[in-house]
């Protein structure tokens, strides 16, 4: 068997398709496989399956699995059939679903990898942007959910993820009880909730949702009130702590202009003291001794997260009141603002604590417990 025949077999390509050419670009570490169909072939109309003449062709490229450390691509002129009934349509291809730039093999790899590592890491490993990885996941998650019974779902979680450095958003919807992702929507805020409700209308009745857990953004809150008016809006630990971490970072960025020691410390402040390496711990202590606002903001976050280890609801409230007093007298504007925001939403935070609503490995960007499994 020659190279072309071998590649044809591993790609699973059958007549009328065949491998016409293979180019190995050693300087670009790239392999290009050109596919062609036998001249004069007829193809099924994608709507009615009736064999039809080829009207014209469109040049297309698909990313395929790497060939060792070479990125590999399929190229083909895709025929458009002219069916008497349905007009001119691009034909279905055995190696790819319509309108994607990836082969089915490549997409399967992405889905499998996303089950065990964060989407950002998957994107890095295959040199693809995060948004494309999310697009692939959205397709497969949303399709898999079609066959899942969601009539028992009564608590959902919503998570907004920014991709492309904040220019694009993805919204994840979780089934809290089963701890799995049930829907991925492009965009964010109220519109994402509206589309979720619409897409799920056959599977989830709006009044079956008792709790919606989310961050404290006004857009999600107003969307939840409008589209799921009977659900209680709650705020789980993950989202409260994330807001506290964002606050620390705001304080740090403002302060590092005056205090260079704070440069490159963003990730230290995200950790709890017990998780810091020896080097990080040293750094943290040296900054604490400089009496920075950032170090103080960090202490407020550490104190805040003790809320979730208190068992009795009455003591939770008492503890928070003390924290609130302390925070609003901190002389750090960002911490005062954080305290006021948390106070304003405290009923929803208490409710989540009472119901023990928390997804443990809820890092947002990790697709663990993807519904596809
Ligand atoms: Zn047709």
Short mmCIF file of C-alpha atoms and ligand atoms in Angstrom, two decimals:
data_model
loop_
_atom_site.label_atom_id
_atom_site.label_comp_id
_atom_site.label_asym_id
_atom_site.label_seq_id
_atom_site.Cartn_x
_atom_site.Cartn_y
_atom_site.Cartn_z
CA UNK A 1 0.00 0.00 0.00
CA UNK A 2 1.36 3.47 -0.85
CA UNK A 3 1.20 6.53 1.46
CA UNK A 4 -2.02 7.79 -0.05
CA UNK A 5 -3.72 4.43 0.28
CA UNK A 6 -2.59 4.15 3.90
CA UNK A 7 -3.85 7.63 4.81
CA UNK A 8 -7.14 6.85 3.04
CA UNK A 9 -7.61 3.74 5.19
CA UNK A 10 -6.83 5.46 8.51
CA UNK A 11 -9.10 8.39 7.64
CA UNK A 12 -11.88 5.93 6.78
CA UNK A 13 -12.52 7.55 3.43
CA UNK A 14 -14.43 5.67 0.74
CA UNK A 15 -15.26 6.12 -2.90
CA UNK A 16 -16.05 8.52 -4.52
CA UNK A 17 -13.55 10.26 -2.21
CA UNK A 18 -9.85 9.50 -2.43
CA UNK A 19 -6.54 10.99 -1.27
CA UNK A 20 -5.11 12.92 -4.16
CA UNK A 21 -2.01 14.39 -2.61
CA UNK A 22 -0.04 14.61 0.65
CA UNK A 23 2.34 17.46 1.39
CA UNK A 24 4.68 17.39 4.32
CA UNK A 25 5.90 20.88 5.15
CA UNK A 26 8.91 20.22 7.36
CA UNK A 27 9.77 23.85 8.08
CA UNK A 28 6.18 24.70 9.05
CA UNK A 29 5.69 21.34 10.85
CA UNK A 30 2.49 20.88 8.91
CA UNK A 31 0.91 18.08 6.93
CA UNK A 32 -1.65 18.85 4.22
CA UNK A 33 -3.82 16.07 2.85
CA UNK A 34 -5.75 16.88 -0.30
CA UNK A 35 -8.91 14.90 -0.97
CA UNK A 36 -10.70 14.66 -4.26
CA UNK A 37 -13.82 12.93 -5.58
CA UNK A 38 -14.09 10.90 -8.76
CA UNK A 39 -15.12 13.11 -11.65
CA UNK A 40 -18.74 12.78 -12.68
CA UNK A 41 -19.86 11.40 -9.27
CA UNK A 42 -23.31 12.17 -8.05
CA UNK A 43 -24.04 12.93 -4.37
CA UNK A 44 -27.15 12.64 -2.20
CA UNK A 45 -29.04 15.89 -1.60
CA UNK A 46 -28.50 16.58 2.14
CA UNK A 47 -32.23 17.13 2.64
CA UNK A 48 -33.93 14.26 0.75
CA UNK A 49 -30.96 11.94 0.04
CA UNK A 50 -31.84 11.75 -3.66
CA UNK A 51 -28.71 11.33 -5.83
CA UNK A 52 -28.13 14.61 -7.58
CA UNK A 53 -25.71 16.18 -10.05
CA UNK A 54 -22.88 18.35 -8.77
CA UNK A 55 -23.70 22.01 -9.35
CA UNK A 56 -20.37 23.50 -8.26
CA UNK A 57 -17.74 23.10 -5.51
CA UNK A 58 -16.46 25.09 -2.53
CA UNK A 59 -12.88 24.87 -1.27
CA UNK A 60 -12.77 23.85 2.42
CA UNK A 61 -10.12 23.01 5.05
CA UNK A 62 -10.42 20.96 8.26
CA UNK A 63 -8.02 20.59 11.15
CA UNK A 64 -7.34 16.92 11.81
CA UNK A 65 -5.46 15.04 14.56
CA UNK A 66 -1.79 15.90 14.68
CA UNK A 67 0.50 13.59 12.76
CA UNK A 68 3.13 13.13 15.49
CA UNK A 69 4.18 16.75 16.17
CA UNK A 70 2.89 18.00 12.81
CA UNK A 71 -0.45 19.80 12.68
CA UNK A 72 -2.44 18.15 9.95
CA UNK A 73 -5.16 19.50 7.70
CA UNK A 74 -7.57 18.03 5.19
CA UNK A 75 -8.42 20.03 2.09
CA UNK A 76 -11.17 19.34 -0.42
CA UNK A 77 -13.47 20.95 -2.90
CA UNK A 78 -16.88 20.19 -1.42
CA UNK A 79 -19.62 19.66 -3.99
CA UNK A 80 -22.95 21.44 -3.90
CA UNK A 81 -25.77 19.37 -5.32
CA UNK A 82 -28.62 20.77 -7.31
CA UNK A 83 -31.74 18.90 -6.24
CA UNK A 84 -34.92 19.63 -8.21
CA UNK A 85 -36.86 19.99 -4.99
CA UNK A 86 -34.35 21.52 -2.54
CA UNK A 87 -32.08 23.55 -4.77
CA UNK A 88 -28.34 24.04 -4.35
CA UNK A 89 -26.91 22.56 -1.11
CA UNK A 90 -23.48 21.58 0.26
CA UNK A 91 -23.29 17.79 0.58
CA UNK A 92 -22.71 15.98 3.88
CA UNK A 93 -19.18 14.73 4.39
CA UNK A 94 -18.15 11.51 6.11
CA UNK A 95 -15.23 13.12 8.00
CA UNK A 96 -16.88 16.27 9.38
CA UNK A 97 -20.20 17.76 10.46
CA UNK A 98 -21.49 20.75 8.48
CA UNK A 99 -19.95 24.20 9.01
CA UNK A 100 -16.97 23.35 11.17
CA UNK A 101 -13.30 23.60 10.36
CA UNK A 102 -12.50 20.35 12.23
CA UNK A 103 -12.74 16.67 11.48
CA UNK A 104 -14.89 14.43 13.69
CA UNK A 105 -11.71 12.77 15.01
CA UNK A 106 -10.31 16.13 16.07
CA UNK A 107 -13.57 17.12 17.79
CA UNK A 108 -13.68 13.80 19.65
CA UNK A 109 -10.16 14.48 20.95
CA UNK A 110 -11.22 17.94 22.20
CA UNK A 111 -14.25 16.54 24.02
CA UNK A 112 -12.18 13.80 25.68
CA UNK A 113 -9.44 16.19 26.77
CA UNK A 114 -11.96 18.67 28.19
CA UNK A 115 -13.25 16.00 30.49
CA UNK A 116 -9.95 15.91 32.37
CA UNK A 117 -8.42 19.37 32.05
CA UNK A 118 -9.51 23.02 31.87
CA UNK A 119 -10.61 24.34 28.50
CA UNK A 120 -7.79 26.90 28.50
CA UNK A 121 -5.25 24.07 28.85
CA UNK A 122 -6.87 22.09 26.03
CA UNK A 123 -6.75 25.17 23.81
CA UNK A 124 -3.05 25.64 24.59
CA UNK A 125 -2.18 22.01 23.96
CA UNK A 126 -3.74 21.89 20.50
CA UNK A 127 -2.82 25.51 19.62
CA UNK A 128 -6.42 26.56 19.14
CA UNK A 129 -8.26 29.55 20.57
CA UNK A 130 -10.52 28.95 23.58
CA UNK A 131 -13.59 30.14 21.76
CA UNK A 132 -13.26 27.39 19.14
CA UNK A 133 -12.90 24.76 21.88
CA UNK A 134 -16.08 26.10 23.53
CA UNK A 135 -17.93 26.01 20.19
CA UNK A 136 -17.10 22.34 19.78
CA UNK A 137 -18.09 21.54 23.38
CA UNK A 138 -21.31 23.52 23.07
CA UNK A 139 -22.35 21.45 20.08
CA UNK A 140 -21.73 18.08 21.73
CA UNK A 141 -23.07 18.97 25.20
CA UNK A 142 -26.23 20.49 23.81
CA UNK A 143 -26.75 17.54 21.50
CA UNK A 144 -26.10 14.94 24.22
CA UNK A 145 -28.64 16.63 26.50
CA UNK A 146 -31.38 15.92 23.97
CA UNK A 147 -31.36 12.34 25.25
CA UNK A 148 -31.18 13.14 28.97
CA UNK A 149 -34.21 13.33 31.25
CA UNK A 150 -34.10 16.69 33.02
CA UNK A 151 -37.56 16.54 34.60
CA UNK A 152 -36.03 16.15 38.10
CA UNK A 153 -33.69 19.13 37.80
CA UNK A 154 -34.71 21.73 40.40
CA UNK A 155 -31.46 23.63 41.02
CA UNK A 156 -29.35 25.13 38.28
CA UNK A 157 -26.05 26.98 38.41
CA UNK A 158 -24.98 29.63 35.95
CA UNK A 159 -21.41 30.55 35.21
CA UNK A 160 -20.10 33.19 32.86
CA UNK A 161 -16.67 32.71 31.32
CA UNK A 162 -14.82 35.33 29.36
CA UNK A 163 -12.79 34.22 26.35
CA UNK A 164 -10.73 36.24 23.87
CA UNK A 165 -9.54 38.49 26.72
CA UNK A 166 -13.06 39.52 27.67
CA UNK A 167 -14.36 40.20 24.18
CA UNK A 168 -16.51 37.07 24.02
CA UNK A 169 -18.50 35.25 26.66
CA UNK A 170 -19.67 31.71 27.23
CA UNK A 171 -22.36 30.89 29.77
CA UNK A 172 -22.44 27.44 31.37
CA UNK A 173 -25.59 25.97 32.90
CA UNK A 174 -25.16 23.29 35.57
CA UNK A 175 -27.53 20.78 37.04
CA UNK A 176 -26.51 21.24 40.67
CA UNK A 177 -27.91 17.98 42.00
CA UNK A 178 -26.15 15.76 39.48
CA UNK A 179 -23.16 18.11 39.29
CA UNK A 180 -23.01 18.20 35.52
CA UNK A 181 -23.02 20.74 32.73
CA UNK A 182 -26.33 20.59 30.87
CA UNK A 183 -26.06 23.50 28.47
CA UNK A 184 -23.49 25.85 26.95
CA UNK A 185 -24.66 29.14 25.52
CA UNK A 186 -22.70 31.75 23.57
CA UNK A 187 -22.95 35.23 25.06
CA UNK A 188 -23.85 36.25 28.59
CA UNK A 189 -26.35 37.86 30.93
CA UNK A 190 -30.08 38.10 30.43
CA UNK A 191 -30.01 36.96 26.79
CA UNK A 192 -28.18 33.76 27.69
CA UNK A 193 -30.93 32.93 30.21
CA UNK A 194 -33.64 33.73 27.70
CA UNK A 195 -32.11 31.37 25.13
CA UNK A 196 -31.56 28.66 27.75
CA UNK A 197 -35.24 28.77 28.68
CA UNK A 198 -36.26 28.60 25.02
CA UNK A 199 -33.91 25.74 24.09
CA UNK A 200 -34.95 23.75 27.16
CA UNK A 201 -38.69 24.37 26.93
CA UNK A 202 -39.48 20.74 26.14
CA UNK A 203 -37.25 19.39 28.91
CA UNK A 204 -37.45 21.87 31.80
CA UNK A 205 -40.65 23.57 32.89
CA UNK A 206 -39.82 27.04 34.24
CA UNK A 207 -41.71 26.36 37.49
CA UNK A 208 -39.78 23.15 38.22
CA UNK A 209 -36.64 25.24 38.97
CA UNK A 210 -36.55 26.07 42.69
CA UNK A 211 -33.07 27.59 42.94
CA UNK A 212 -30.75 29.36 40.53
CA UNK A 213 -27.21 29.88 41.75
CA UNK A 214 -25.08 32.55 40.08
CA UNK A 215 -22.77 35.50 40.52
CA UNK A 216 -24.20 38.84 41.67
CA UNK A 217 -24.31 40.52 38.26
CA UNK A 218 -27.51 42.55 37.79
CA UNK A 219 -27.95 41.11 34.27
CA UNK A 220 -28.24 37.51 35.51
CA UNK A 221 -30.43 38.51 38.44
CA UNK A 222 -32.91 40.39 36.26
CA UNK A 223 -32.86 37.56 33.70
CA UNK A 224 -33.60 34.96 36.38
CA UNK A 225 -36.45 37.07 37.77
CA UNK A 226 -37.96 37.46 34.33
CA UNK A 227 -37.55 33.96 32.89
CA UNK A 228 -37.72 31.84 36.06
CA UNK A 229 -39.91 34.00 38.32
CA UNK A 230 -40.65 31.20 40.78
CA UNK A 231 -37.02 30.27 41.42
CA UNK A 232 -35.09 31.60 44.40
CA UNK A 233 -31.90 33.40 43.40
CA UNK A 234 -28.96 32.18 45.45
CA UNK A 235 -25.20 32.81 45.44
CA UNK A 236 -22.88 29.89 46.05
CA UNK A 237 -19.47 30.06 47.72
CA UNK A 238 -17.56 29.84 44.45
CA UNK A 239 -19.11 33.03 43.11
CA UNK A 240 -18.78 35.00 46.35
CA UNK A 241 -15.12 34.07 46.76
CA UNK A 242 -14.46 34.78 43.09
CA UNK A 243 -15.81 38.29 43.62
CA UNK A 244 -13.57 38.72 46.67
CA UNK A 245 -10.57 37.55 44.62
CA UNK A 246 -11.40 40.00 41.83
CA UNK A 247 -11.55 42.73 44.48
CA UNK A 248 -8.08 41.84 45.78
CA UNK A 249 -6.77 42.05 42.25
CA UNK A 250 -8.29 45.49 41.72
CA UNK A 251 -6.61 46.71 44.91
CA UNK A 252 -3.32 45.13 43.85
CA UNK A 253 -3.31 46.62 40.37
CA UNK A 254 -3.92 50.08 41.77
CA UNK A 255 -1.26 49.67 44.40
CA UNK A 256 1.50 48.10 42.32
CA UNK A 257 2.21 51.38 40.53
CA UNK A 258 3.55 52.69 43.83
CA UNK A 259 4.81 49.38 45.14
CA UNK A 260 6.79 47.27 42.68
CA UNK A 261 6.95 44.33 45.12
CA UNK A 262 3.33 43.58 44.16
CA UNK A 263 4.17 42.86 40.54
CA UNK A 264 3.57 39.27 39.41
CA UNK A 265 1.86 38.30 42.67
CA UNK A 266 -1.68 37.95 41.26
CA UNK A 267 -1.82 34.18 41.73
CA UNK A 268 -0.46 34.18 45.28
CA UNK A 269 -3.52 36.09 46.50
CA UNK A 270 -5.87 33.56 44.92
CA UNK A 271 -4.56 30.78 47.16
CA UNK A 272 -5.21 30.00 50.78
CA UNK A 273 -2.15 30.24 53.07
CA UNK A 274 -2.01 26.45 53.54
CA UNK A 275 -1.66 25.95 49.77
CA UNK A 276 1.26 28.31 49.24
CA UNK A 277 4.70 26.99 48.41
CA UNK A 278 7.58 27.99 50.66
CA UNK A 279 8.74 30.57 48.14
CA UNK A 280 5.26 32.05 47.79
CA UNK A 281 4.87 32.15 51.56
CA UNK A 282 8.14 34.10 51.91
CA UNK A 283 6.99 36.55 49.27
CA UNK A 284 3.62 36.96 50.97
CA UNK A 285 5.21 37.69 54.33
CA UNK A 286 7.63 40.20 52.87
CA UNK A 287 4.67 42.05 51.30
CA UNK A 288 2.60 41.87 54.49
CA UNK A 289 5.44 43.57 56.32
CA UNK A 290 5.23 46.44 53.84
CA UNK A 291 1.74 47.06 55.24
CA UNK A 292 0.03 47.01 51.84
CA UNK A 293 -3.68 47.38 51.15
CA UNK A 294 -3.43 44.27 48.99
CA UNK A 295 -2.32 42.15 51.95
CA UNK A 296 -5.19 43.60 54.02
CA UNK A 297 -7.69 42.87 51.26
CA UNK A 298 -6.38 39.30 51.24
CA UNK A 299 -7.05 39.01 54.98
CA UNK A 300 -10.63 40.14 54.40
CA UNK A 301 -11.13 37.36 51.88
CA UNK A 302 -9.64 34.73 54.22
CA UNK A 303 -11.95 35.95 56.99
CA UNK A 304 -14.95 36.00 54.66
CA UNK A 305 -14.56 32.39 53.56
CA UNK A 306 -14.87 31.18 57.18
CA UNK A 307 -18.60 31.82 56.72
CA UNK A 308 -18.92 28.48 54.94
CA UNK A 309 -17.43 26.50 57.79
CA UNK A 310 -19.98 27.77 60.32
CA UNK A 311 -22.80 25.33 60.87
CA UNK A 312 -25.45 27.39 62.64
CA UNK A 313 -27.34 29.95 60.44
CA UNK A 314 -27.72 32.38 63.35
CA UNK A 315 -23.97 32.42 63.93
CA UNK A 316 -23.38 32.86 60.18
CA UNK A 317 -25.35 36.11 60.32
CA UNK A 318 -23.57 37.27 63.50
CA UNK A 319 -20.18 36.49 62.01
CA UNK A 320 -21.03 38.31 58.78
CA UNK A 321 -22.21 41.40 60.67
CA UNK A 322 -18.85 41.60 62.39
CA UNK A 323 -16.99 41.09 59.11
CA UNK A 324 -19.17 43.74 57.47
CA UNK A 325 -18.43 46.32 60.18
CA UNK A 326 -14.72 45.63 59.94
CA UNK A 327 -14.74 45.72 56.11
CA UNK A 328 -16.74 48.95 55.82
CA UNK A 329 -14.26 50.60 58.19
CA UNK A 330 -11.22 49.32 56.32
CA UNK A 331 -10.51 52.56 54.43
CA UNK A 332 -10.07 50.46 51.29
CA UNK A 333 -12.71 51.62 48.80
CA UNK A 334 -12.84 48.33 46.91
CA UNK A 335 -13.35 46.33 50.13
CA UNK A 336 -16.11 48.71 51.26
CA UNK A 337 -17.82 48.19 47.91
CA UNK A 338 -17.42 44.41 48.15
CA UNK A 339 -18.92 44.40 51.66
CA UNK A 340 -21.93 46.45 50.55
CA UNK A 341 -22.55 44.18 47.55
CA UNK A 342 -22.36 41.03 49.68
CA UNK A 343 -24.62 42.60 52.30
CA UNK A 344 -27.20 43.49 49.67
CA UNK A 345 -27.29 39.86 48.47
CA UNK A 346 -26.87 38.20 51.82
CA UNK A 347 -30.29 36.49 51.87
CA UNK A 348 -29.31 34.59 48.72
CA UNK A 349 -25.92 33.68 50.18
CA UNK A 350 -27.53 32.40 53.40
CA UNK A 351 -30.00 30.35 51.41
CA UNK A 352 -27.16 28.67 49.48
CA UNK A 353 -25.32 27.94 52.74
CA UNK A 354 -28.48 26.45 54.28
CA UNK A 355 -29.13 24.26 51.21
CA UNK A 356 -25.46 23.36 51.00
CA UNK A 357 -25.46 24.44 47.35
CA UNK A 358 -21.93 24.21 46.13
CA UNK A 359 -20.22 22.42 43.30
CA UNK A 360 -16.92 21.34 44.68
CA UNK A 361 -14.69 21.38 41.67
CA UNK A 362 -16.55 24.33 40.24
CA UNK A 363 -13.69 26.12 38.52
CA UNK A 364 -15.91 27.28 35.71
CA UNK A 365 -13.46 26.55 32.98
CA UNK A 366 -13.30 22.83 33.74
CA UNK A 367 -15.77 20.58 32.05
CA UNK A 368 -15.59 17.75 34.54
CA UNK A 369 -18.94 16.04 34.73
CA UNK A 370 -19.75 16.95 31.21
CA UNK A 371 -23.10 15.44 30.30
CA UNK A 372 -21.65 13.52 27.33
CA UNK A 373 -20.35 10.71 29.52
ZN1 LIG B 1 -33.45 17.15 -2.17
#
